[in-house]
Each structure stands twice: as C-alpha cells, then as structure tokens.
C-alpha cells in the first residue's frame, strides 16, 4: 500500500526527466572534450609536439559528439599516419608478446622479434624523419624491456634443460636424449641478449660441449660403440644444418674409440676389436676423416695381428692362426693368409684332407706327398672300415676325394705308401698297401688313383718288388705264387690295366733237364733235347726220353732233333700218340736251336 502511494505521477515525471537529461549531459561533455582536443592538438602541432598532437587528433577523430573541424582533423591524421602506425604496431606487439610469454611460446616470440626488427628497419633509419618518434613511442610501450625479460627467461630455462640432459645421460648410461632442440633455440636468441657475440659463443660452446660429451661418454661407458658413433654423426649433421661447428665431437669420439679399441686389444678380444674398427672406419668415411690417431691405431694393430698369425703358422699353431684370421676378417681381407695357413696345416697334417681326418684315430694308416701328381698335397688313408680313401688339394685350395673298395686283409696292413716310380710310369698316383706275413714275406696291394676312381693295379706276395723301367714289368723277389712255387723271382706284366704273373725270372742260363723232370721245374727257364714233329692238327709235338710234349711259343714250325728253351706253366694238352690220345705237358718255348733242324 505504501509503495503504490509513493509512485505518483509527479515522481514518474521527475524520473523520466532525469533519464532524458543524462544523454544530453553526456553529449554536452563529448562536445566539450572534442573542442578541447582539437584546440590542444593544434597547439601541440604548432609547437612541434607531433606525438602528443597525433594522440589528441586521434581522440578527436574518435569523438562523434559534434562535427567540428573534421577536414583539419583528417588532414592532420593523414600527415601523422606513420606515428599512428608506429604506436599501433608497438601496442599490438606488446600485447602479443605478453600472451606468448604467458604460454611460453618461443617460436611465436621469435616471430614477434622478427616483426620488431622489421618495424625498426622501417622507422629507425638513422637521421630519418621518424627515428626520434619511434624511440619515444618504443620507450613508452615498454616492449624492449618485455623482449629482454622474455629472452632471459627462455635462455635460463634452456640452459638449465641442457645441463639436466647432460646429467641424465651420464647417470643413465644411455644415448637417448630429447634436449637437442634446446640448443637450436639457444642459437636463435640474438647475441645482444647474451651480452654480445663473444659472450654468446663462449657460453653456448661450454654448454653444448658439456651436454654432448656427457652424452657420448655415457654411450661409450655403456658399451654402445656403434650408437656412440651414430650419435656423433647425427649431432655433427644437426650442427651443420644450423651453421654451427662443434670440434669437441670428433675429439671425444677419438678419445672414447681409442679407449675401447685398446681395451679390446689388451683383452685379446679380436672379434670385438674388428667390429669396433669397422664401425669407426665407417664413421670416419661419413665424417670425411681421412687421417687420425684412431685410424693409425687400427691399421698398426691389424698389421701386428697379421704378424702374430704368421708366427702361429711358423710355430705349427695353425688353428690359432686361422681363428685369428677369421676374427680379423670383418675389418681386413685375410683370405690369402687363411689359405696359406690352411695349406701349411694340410701339408704338416695331410690326414686333415681326408673325410673326418680332423678326428684322431679315423685312419689306421696314412701316406702323403707334396707338390706331386699335379696337387699341392695328396694323401691316402685306410679308414675304420678298411677302405682306401684318397684326397688331394689343388693349388687354389680345392679338395677332391675318392674312395676305393675294402682292402683284403686290411686288418693286417703295416704300411701305406706312394710308389713314385710306378706313379711316374702309370702317369697317375699309385698307392701301395703292405701287409706282413709270418714267413717274412709281405702282401703288396697297389692301387691306381685316377679322376674316375680307384682301381686295383696289382696284388702279389714276396719280400720286395721292383719296377723294370725298360718294359714296365715288375719283379717280385722271394715270391709265393700259391702253386708250389716260392722263393723265386716272379715277373708280372700289365694286362688290361692290371699286373698279372707272367713268368719266373731266370737270371743267368736255362737249366738242362730231362723231360721226365718237367713238373719239378714249373715256371723255370729249362732246356730240353727232343725230336719235333707236326701232328694232324698242325701242332708241334716233341718227344724226349719216351715222353711227348705239346710245344707252344717260338717254334716256327720246325721239325727234327732240336734243343728247346722255355718253361712249363703247369698246363696240359691232348695229342695223338702210338698209344692213342694222351694228355701231355704243354711246354712254352722261348727259342730253339740244333744243327739237325729242318723245315717241315
């Protein structure tokens, strides 16, 4: 009830009048301010205070309470437009920089710095018409102080980040690091904010070196030789891309590489040395390093190790030499040294060429020759199964093998040898197995070795044998022909590639005997007196002391009384006599002679 009474028509009218007077008052104030701004701006302009005049003209232009000297205002603002541009640009940069520093936008700050430089280059020309105005407006904006504070803030944070990264690498022993980008940001900060170019170079070099060397040392300490080199190359490339040189990188790599390589050598870890040497050579090539103490260390060490391998070979330590060459192979071509050591080993221990010959006891008997039969080394052996096995190594190191049949009586063999005279006569290696007998004789079994295989050349029993070079026959002394003939010299001749018994050797003259004694002298050279005739079959038949003989050999179809030289080879034939058909000995004649011989 009280509220309704208070709101009377009079009160309402009073309120409406007040509300109408407020805009009028504001407009009156605006008119007053514009008039004052134009008057003051004119005075400032006339006094040469252009910055203050531009500010008052700009305020008057923005005041639309009254249209007053608009042409003058616009003309003056057009004339003072550079000052307006400087003021507005500095204001925008200042506000933008504040936002960038708040969110720590370094890239954005660098863009602002570039914009500031562009603005300076436009209006800060020495002796230019706007230099003084720019200096005053810049000082009023406080932009330089904000820029200095911002770079100081980023510089401190990035240097601290690098130091922390160095400590992390040293503690963890790993090569992973995400702080490299800090270096490139620090390089972007202008030298003026470091106190000059010299101060910047000194500070950054010390910080970068501490960071990089700690990282490389950590990798080396962790045994990550390859990653250390890769990291150094990566850093060098990154520095190059940022037009910066970091001499401490190659120096630290040399120190760490030398330490690791010497440790490998001191511990006789040649495999590790070779791997590290290969990695460093690759790094040096990529880094353009053609000469360094590390490369000399590698080259000198390889030469020393090769000499050590030579000493191993001379001392008969062939396995050690070959193992050393194999360990060096990744960093040095040791194929020639390995081949030479292998040849020396095979020459000293030819049994190694035979299948399984590296295992002691694989062969009961062996024989070898060097530089014969077109081979550097040739070896023959009797394996556990009694087979003859042959192997040869050519000049280029190629090894070929052949396996023969089981040697009869292989369990009783005493020696195995290459028969050089027979090899020369046969134009192929001849290997002879010798098995002793209780009576002092030996069983000699010879084999010819040809590319197509191993073939039997001879097998006979005697105390010794000799090749007769003039006709290629073999004389076997103290022979045993297993047919009652023993203790004599037997002659073997080659028939179809193998030696067969031919005759007994008669050293001086034929032994005169009677025909009835013929069987007592088998395969011996004897002489008989007989009467020769030709039977109905055209064969020569001899009669001696009432006994008939069938003649073969050198008889020339001569009849009559004769002396016949030859041998009985335990053969018999059938002839027609006065008693009828009769089995008689076959006498193989070598020659005949008598004054009474006449043609048939």
CSV table of N, CA and C in Angstrom, one decimal, residues 265-377:
chain,number,residue,atom,x,y,z
A,265,UNK,N,92.1,-54.8,-27.5
A,265,UNK,CA,93.4,-55.4,-27.8
A,265,UNK,C,94.0,-56.0,-26.5
A,266,UNK,N,93.9,-55.2,-25.4
A,266,UNK,CA,94.5,-55.7,-24.2
A,266,UNK,C,93.9,-56.9,-23.7
A,267,UNK,N,92.6,-57.1,-23.9
A,267,UNK,CA,91.9,-58.3,-23.5
A,267,UNK,C,91.9,-59.4,-24.6
A,268,UNK,N,92.6,-59.2,-25.7
A,268,UNK,CA,92.7,-60.2,-26.8
A,268,UNK,C,91.4,-60.5,-27.3
A,269,UNK,N,90.4,-59.5,-27.3
A,269,UNK,CA,89.1,-59.7,-27.8
A,269,UNK,C,89.1,-59.2,-29.3
A,270,UNK,N,89.7,-60.0,-30.2
A,270,UNK,CA,89.9,-59.6,-31.5
A,270,UNK,C,88.6,-59.4,-32.3
A,271,UNK,N,87.6,-60.2,-31.9
A,271,UNK,CA,86.3,-60.1,-32.6
A,271,UNK,C,85.7,-58.8,-32.3
A,272,UNK,N,85.7,-58.3,-31.0
A,272,UNK,CA,85.2,-57.0,-30.7
A,272,UNK,C,86.0,-55.9,-31.3
A,273,UNK,N,87.4,-56.1,-31.3
A,273,UNK,CA,88.2,-55.1,-32.0
A,273,UNK,C,87.9,-54.9,-33.4
A,274,UNK,N,87.7,-56.0,-34.2
A,274,UNK,CA,87.4,-55.9,-35.6
A,274,UNK,C,86.0,-55.2,-35.8
A,275,UNK,N,85.0,-55.6,-35.0
A,275,UNK,CA,83.7,-54.9,-35.1
A,275,UNK,C,83.8,-53.4,-34.8
A,276,UNK,N,84.5,-53.1,-33.8
A,276,UNK,CA,84.6,-51.6,-33.5
A,276,UNK,C,85.5,-50.9,-34.5
A,277,UNK,N,86.5,-51.6,-35.1
A,277,UNK,CA,87.3,-51.0,-36.1
A,277,UNK,C,86.5,-50.7,-37.4
A,278,UNK,N,85.7,-51.7,-37.7
A,278,UNK,CA,84.8,-51.5,-38.9
A,278,UNK,C,83.9,-50.3,-38.7
A,279,UNK,N,83.3,-50.2,-37.5
A,279,UNK,CA,82.3,-49.1,-37.2
A,279,UNK,C,83.0,-47.8,-37.3
A,280,UNK,N,84.3,-47.7,-36.7
A,280,UNK,CA,85.0,-46.4,-36.7
A,280,UNK,C,85.4,-46.0,-38.1
A,281,UNK,N,85.8,-47.0,-38.9
A,281,UNK,CA,86.2,-46.7,-40.3
A,281,UNK,C,85.0,-46.1,-41.1
A,282,UNK,N,83.8,-46.7,-40.8
A,282,UNK,CA,82.6,-46.2,-41.5
A,282,UNK,C,82.3,-44.8,-41.0
A,283,UNK,N,82.4,-44.6,-39.7
A,283,UNK,CA,82.2,-43.3,-39.2
A,283,UNK,C,83.1,-42.2,-39.8
A,284,UNK,N,84.4,-42.6,-39.8
A,284,UNK,CA,85.4,-41.7,-40.4
A,284,UNK,C,85.1,-41.3,-41.8
A,285,UNK,N,84.7,-42.3,-42.6
A,285,UNK,CA,84.4,-42.1,-44.0
A,285,UNK,C,83.2,-41.1,-44.1
A,286,UNK,N,82.1,-41.3,-43.3
A,286,UNK,CA,81.0,-40.5,-43.3
A,286,UNK,C,81.3,-39.1,-42.8
A,287,UNK,N,82.2,-39.0,-41.9
A,287,UNK,CA,82.6,-37.7,-41.3
A,287,UNK,C,83.7,-37.0,-42.1
A,288,UNK,N,84.2,-37.6,-43.2
A,288,UNK,CA,85.2,-37.0,-44.0
A,288,UNK,C,86.6,-37.0,-43.4
A,289,UNK,N,86.8,-38.0,-42.4
A,289,UNK,CA,88.1,-38.1,-41.7
A,289,UNK,C,89.0,-39.1,-42.5
A,290,UNK,N,90.1,-38.6,-43.0
A,290,UNK,CA,91.0,-39.5,-43.8
A,290,UNK,C,92.2,-39.8,-43.0
A,291,UNK,N,92.5,-39.1,-41.9
A,291,UNK,CA,93.7,-39.4,-41.1
A,291,UNK,C,93.4,-39.1,-39.7
A,292,UNK,N,93.7,-40.0,-38.8
A,292,UNK,CA,93.5,-39.7,-37.4
A,292,UNK,C,94.3,-40.7,-36.6
A,293,UNK,N,94.5,-40.4,-35.3
A,293,UNK,CA,95.2,-41.4,-34.4
A,293,UNK,C,94.5,-42.7,-34.3
A,294,UNK,N,93.2,-42.7,-34.3
A,294,UNK,CA,92.4,-43.9,-34.2
A,294,UNK,C,92.6,-44.8,-35.5
A,295,UNK,N,92.6,-44.1,-36.6
A,295,UNK,CA,92.8,-44.9,-37.9
A,295,UNK,C,94.2,-45.5,-37.9
A,296,UNK,N,95.2,-44.8,-37.4
A,296,UNK,CA,96.5,-45.3,-37.3
A,296,UNK,C,96.6,-46.5,-36.3
A,297,UNK,N,95.9,-46.3,-35.2
A,297,UNK,CA,95.8,-47.4,-34.2
A,297,UNK,C,95.3,-48.6,-34.8
A,298,UNK,N,94.2,-48.5,-35.6
A,298,UNK,CA,93.5,-49.6,-36.2
A,298,UNK,C,94.5,-50.3,-37.2
A,299,UNK,N,95.1,-49.5,-38.1
A,299,UNK,CA,96.0,-50.0,-39.1
A,299,UNK,C,97.2,-50.7,-38.5
A,300,UNK,N,97.8,-50.1,-37.5
A,300,UNK,CA,99.0,-50.7,-36.9
A,300,UNK,C,98.6,-51.9,-36.1
A,301,UNK,N,97.5,-52.0,-35.5
A,301,UNK,CA,97.1,-53.2,-34.7
A,301,UNK,C,96.8,-54.3,-35.7
A,302,UNK,N,96.2,-54.0,-36.8
A,302,UNK,CA,95.9,-55.1,-37.8
A,302,UNK,C,97.2,-55.7,-38.3
A,303,UNK,N,98.2,-54.8,-38.6
A,303,UNK,CA,99.5,-55.3,-39.1
A,303,UNK,C,100.2,-56.2,-38.0
A,304,UNK,N,100.1,-55.7,-36.8
A,304,UNK,CA,100.7,-56.5,-35.7
A,304,UNK,C,100.0,-57.9,-35.6
A,305,UNK,N,98.7,-57.9,-35.6
A,305,UNK,CA,98.0,-59.2,-35.5
A,305,UNK,C,98.2,-60.1,-36.7
A,306,UNK,N,98.4,-59.5,-37.9
A,306,UNK,CA,98.8,-60.4,-39.0
A,306,UNK,C,100.1,-61.0,-38.8
A,307,UNK,N,101.1,-60.2,-38.3
A,307,UNK,CA,102.4,-60.8,-38.0
A,307,UNK,C,102.3,-61.9,-36.9
A,308,UNK,N,101.4,-61.7,-36.0
A,308,UNK,CA,101.2,-62.7,-34.9
A,308,UNK,C,100.7,-64.0,-35.6
A,309,UNK,N,99.7,-63.8,-36.5
A,309,UNK,CA,99.2,-65.0,-37.2
A,309,UNK,C,100.3,-65.8,-38.0
A,310,UNK,N,101.3,-65.0,-38.6
A,310,UNK,CA,102.4,-65.6,-39.3
A,310,UNK,C,103.2,-66.4,-38.3
A,311,UNK,N,103.5,-65.9,-37.1
A,311,UNK,CA,104.3,-66.6,-36.1
A,311,UNK,C,103.5,-67.8,-35.7
A,312,UNK,N,102.2,-67.8,-35.6
A,312,UNK,CA,101.5,-69.0,-35.2
A,312,UNK,C,101.7,-70.1,-36.3
A,313,UNK,N,101.7,-69.7,-37.5
A,313,UNK,CA,101.9,-70.7,-38.6
A,313,UNK,C,103.2,-71.3,-38.5
A,314,UNK,N,104.3,-70.4,-38.4
A,314,UNK,CA,105.6,-70.9,-38.3
A,314,UNK,C,105.8,-71.9,-37.1
A,315,UNK,N,105.1,-71.6,-36.0
A,315,UNK,CA,105.2,-72.4,-34.8
A,315,UNK,C,104.3,-73.6,-34.8
A,316,UNK,N,103.6,-73.8,-35.9
A,316,UNK,CA,102.7,-75.0,-36.0
A,316,UNK,C,101.4,-74.8,-35.3
A,317,UNK,N,101.1,-73.6,-34.9
A,317,UNK,CA,99.8,-73.3,-34.2
A,317,UNK,C,98.8,-72.9,-35.3
A,318,UNK,N,98.5,-73.8,-36.2
A,318,UNK,CA,97.7,-73.5,-37.4
A,318,UNK,C,96.3,-73.1,-37.0
A,319,UNK,N,95.7,-73.8,-36.0
A,319,UNK,CA,94.3,-73.5,-35.6
A,319,UNK,C,94.2,-72.1,-35.0
A,320,UNK,N,95.2,-71.7,-34.2
A,320,UNK,CA,95.2,-70.3,-33.7
A,320,UNK,C,95.3,-69.3,-34.8
A,321,UNK,N,96.2,-69.6,-35.7
A,321,UNK,CA,96.4,-68.6,-36.8
A,321,UNK,C,95.1,-68.4,-37.6
A,322,UNK,N,94.4,-69.5,-38.0
A,322,UNK,CA,93.2,-69.5,-38.8
A,322,UNK,C,92.1,-68.8,-38.0
A,323,UNK,N,92.0,-69.1,-36.7
A,323,UNK,CA,91.0,-68.4,-35.9
A,323,UNK,C,91.2,-66.9,-35.8
A,324,UNK,N,92.5,-66.5,-35.7
A,324,UNK,CA,92.8,-65.1,-35.6
A,324,UNK,C,92.5,-64.4,-37.0
A,325,UNK,N,92.8,-65.1,-38.1
A,325,UNK,CA,92.4,-64.5,-39.4
A,325,UNK,C,90.9,-64.4,-39.5
A,326,UNK,N,90.2,-65.4,-39.0
A,326,UNK,CA,88.7,-65.3,-39.1
A,326,UNK,C,88.1,-64.2,-38.3
A,327,UNK,N,88.7,-63.9,-37.1
A,327,UNK,CA,88.3,-62.8,-36.3
A,327,UNK,C,88.6,-61.5,-36.9
A,328,UNK,N,89.7,-61.4,-37.7
A,328,UNK,CA,90.0,-60.1,-38.3
A,328,UNK,C,89.3,-59.9,-39.6
A,329,UNK,N,88.7,-60.9,-40.2
A,329,UNK,CA,88.1,-60.9,-41.5
A,329,UNK,C,87.1,-59.7,-41.7
A,330,UNK,N,86.3,-59.3,-40.7
A,330,UNK,CA,85.4,-58.2,-40.9
A,330,UNK,C,86.1,-56.9,-41.3
A,331,UNK,N,87.3,-56.7,-40.7
A,331,UNK,CA,88.0,-55.4,-40.9
A,331,UNK,C,89.1,-55.5,-41.9
A,332,UNK,N,89.5,-56.7,-42.2
A,332,UNK,CA,90.7,-56.9,-43.1
A,332,UNK,C,90.5,-58.2,-43.9
A,333,UNK,N,90.8,-58.1,-45.2
A,333,UNK,CA,90.7,-59.3,-46.1
A,333,UNK,C,91.8,-60.2,-45.8
A,334,UNK,N,91.5,-61.3,-45.1
A,334,UNK,CA,92.5,-62.3,-44.7
A,334,UNK,C,92.4,-63.6,-45.4
A,335,UNK,N,91.8,-63.5,-46.6
A,335,UNK,CA,91.6,-64.8,-47.4
A,335,UNK,C,92.9,-65.4,-47.8
A,336,UNK,N,93.9,-64.6,-48.2
A,336,UNK,CA,95.2,-65.1,-48.6
A,336,UNK,C,95.9,-65.7,-47.4
A,337,UNK,N,95.9,-65.0,-46.3
A,337,UNK,CA,96.5,-65.6,-45.1
A,337,UNK,C,95.9,-66.8,-44.6
A,338,UNK,N,94.6,-66.9,-44.7
A,338,UNK,CA,93.9,-68.1,-44.3
A,338,UNK,C,94.2,-69.3,-45.2
A,339,UNK,N,94.2,-69.0,-46.5
A,339,UNK,CA,94.6,-70.1,-47.4
A,339,UNK,C,96.0,-70.6,-47.2
A,340,UNK,N,96.9,-69.7,-46.9
A,340,UNK,CA,98.3,-70.1,-46.7
A,340,UNK,C,98.4,-70.9,-45.4
A,341,UNK,N,97.7,-70.5,-44.4
A,341,UNK,CA,97.8,-71.2,-43.1
A,341,UNK,C,97.1,-72.6,-43.3
A,342,UNK,N,96.0,-72.6,-44.0
A,342,UNK,CA,95.4,-73.9,-44.3
A,342,UNK,C,96.3,-74.9,-45.1
A,343,UNK,N,97.0,-74.3,-46.1
A,343,UNK,CA,97.9,-75.1,-46.9
A,343,UNK,C,99.0,-75.6,-46.0
A,344,UNK,N,99.6,-74.8,-45.2
A,344,UNK,CA,100.7,-75.2,-44.3
A,344,UNK,C,100.2,-76.3,-43.3
A,345,UNK,N,99.0,-76.1,-42.8
A,345,UNK,CA,98.4,-77.1,-41.9
A,345,UNK,C,98.2,-78.4,-42.6
A,346,UNK,N,97.6,-78.4,-43.8
A,346,UNK,CA,97.3,-79.6,-44.5
A,346,UNK,C,98.6,-80.3,-45.0
A,347,UNK,N,99.7,-79.5,-45.2
A,347,UNK,CA,101.0,-80.0,-45.6
A,347,UNK,C,101.6,-80.7,-44.4
A,348,UNK,N,101.5,-80.1,-43.2
A,348,UNK,CA,102.0,-80.7,-42.0
A,348,UNK,C,101.2,-81.9,-41.5
A,349,UNK,N,99.9,-81.8,-41.7
A,349,UNK,CA,99.0,-82.9,-41.3
A,349,UNK,C,98.0,-83.2,-42.4
A,350,UNK,N,98.5,-83.9,-43.4
A,350,UNK,CA,97.7,-84.2,-44.6
A,350,UNK,C,96.4,-85.0,-44.3
A,351,UNK,N,96.4,-85.7,-43.2
A,351,UNK,CA,95.2,-86.5,-42.9
A,351,UNK,C,94.0,-85.7,-42.8
A,352,UNK,N,94.2,-84.4,-42.5
A,352,UNK,CA,93.0,-83.4,-42.4
A,352,UNK,C,92.2,-83.3,-43.7
A,353,UNK,N,92.9,-83.6,-44.8
A,353,UNK,CA,92.2,-83.6,-46.1
A,353,UNK,C,91.2,-84.7,-46.3
A,354,UNK,N,91.4,-85.8,-45.6
A,354,UNK,CA,90.5,-86.9,-45.7
A,354,UNK,C,89.2,-86.7,-45.0
A,355,UNK,N,88.1,-87.2,-45.5
A,355,UNK,CA,86.9,-87.1,-44.7
A,355,UNK,C,87.0,-87.5,-43.3
A,356,UNK,N,86.7,-86.6,-42.4
A,356,UNK,CA,86.8,-86.9,-41.0
A,356,UNK,C,88.2,-87.0,-40.4
A,357,UNK,N,89.1,-86.6,-41.2
A,357,UNK,CA,90.5,-86.7,-40.8
A,357,UNK,C,90.9,-85.8,-39.6
A,358,UNK,N,90.1,-84.8,-39.3
A,358,UNK,CA,90.4,-84.0,-38.2
A,358,UNK,C,90.2,-84.8,-36.9
A,359,UNK,N,89.4,-85.9,-36.9
A,359,UNK,CA,89.2,-86.7,-35.7
A,359,UNK,C,90.3,-87.7,-35.6
A,360,UNK,N,91.0,-87.6,-34.5
A,360,UNK,CA,92.1,-88.5,-34.3
A,360,UNK,C,91.7,-90.0,-34.2
A,361,UNK,N,92.4,-90.8,-34.9
A,361,UNK,CA,92.1,-92.2,-35.0
A,361,UNK,C,91.2,-92.7,-36.1
A,362,UNK,N,90.8,-91.7,-36.9
A,362,UNK,CA,89.8,-92.1,-38.0
A,362,UNK,C,90.5,-92.9,-39.1
A,363,UNK,N,91.8,-92.9,-39.2
A,363,UNK,CA,92.5,-93.6,-40.2
A,363,UNK,C,93.7,-94.4,-39.6
A,364,UNK,N,93.7,-95.7,-39.8
A,364,UNK,CA,94.8,-96.5,-39.2
A,364,UNK,C,96.1,-96.3,-39.8
A,365,UNK,N,96.2,-96.1,-41.2
A,365,UNK,CA,97.4,-95.8,-41.9
A,365,UNK,C,97.2,-94.7,-42.8
A,366,UNK,N,98.3,-93.9,-43.0
A,366,UNK,CA,98.2,-92.8,-44.0
A,366,UNK,C,99.5,-92.6,-44.7
A,367,UNK,N,99.5,-92.0,-45.9
A,367,UNK,CA,100.7,-91.7,-46.6
A,367,UNK,C,100.4,-90.4,-47.4
A,368,UNK,N,101.4,-89.6,-47.6
A,368,UNK,CA,101.2,-88.3,-48.3
A,368,UNK,C,102.4,-87.9,-49.1
A,369,UNK,N,102.2,-87.0,-50.1
A,369,UNK,CA,103.2,-86.4,-50.9
A,369,UNK,C,102.9,-85.0,-51.1
A,370,UNK,N,103.9,-84.2,-51.4
A,370,UNK,CA,103.7,-82.7,-51.6
A,370,UNK,C,104.2,-82.3,-53.0
A,371,UNK,N,103.4,-81.5,-53.6
A,371,UNK,CA,103.8,-81.0,-55.0
A,371,UNK,C,104.1,-82.1,-55.9
A,372,UNK,N,103.2,-83.1,-56.0
A,372,UNK,CA,103.4,-84.2,-56.9
A,372,UNK,C,102.0,-84.5,-57.5
A,373,UNK,N,102.0,-85.1,-58.7
A,373,UNK,CA,100.8,-85.5,-59.4
A,373,UNK,C,99.8,-84.4,-59.6
A,374,UNK,N,100.4,-83.2,-59.8
A,374,UNK,CA,99.5,-82.0,-60.0
A,374,UNK,C,98.8,-81.5,-58.8
A,375,UNK,N,99.1,-81.9,-57.6
A,375,UNK,CA,98.5,-81.5,-56.4
A,375,UNK,C,99.5,-80.9,-55.5
A,376,UNK,N,99.0,-79.9,-54.7
A,376,UNK,CA,99.9,-79.3,-53.7
A,376,UNK,C,100.1,-80.3,-52.6
A,377,UNK,N,99.1,-81.0,-52.2
A,377,UNK,CA,99.2,-82.1,-51.2
A,377,UNK,C,98.3,-83.2,-51.6
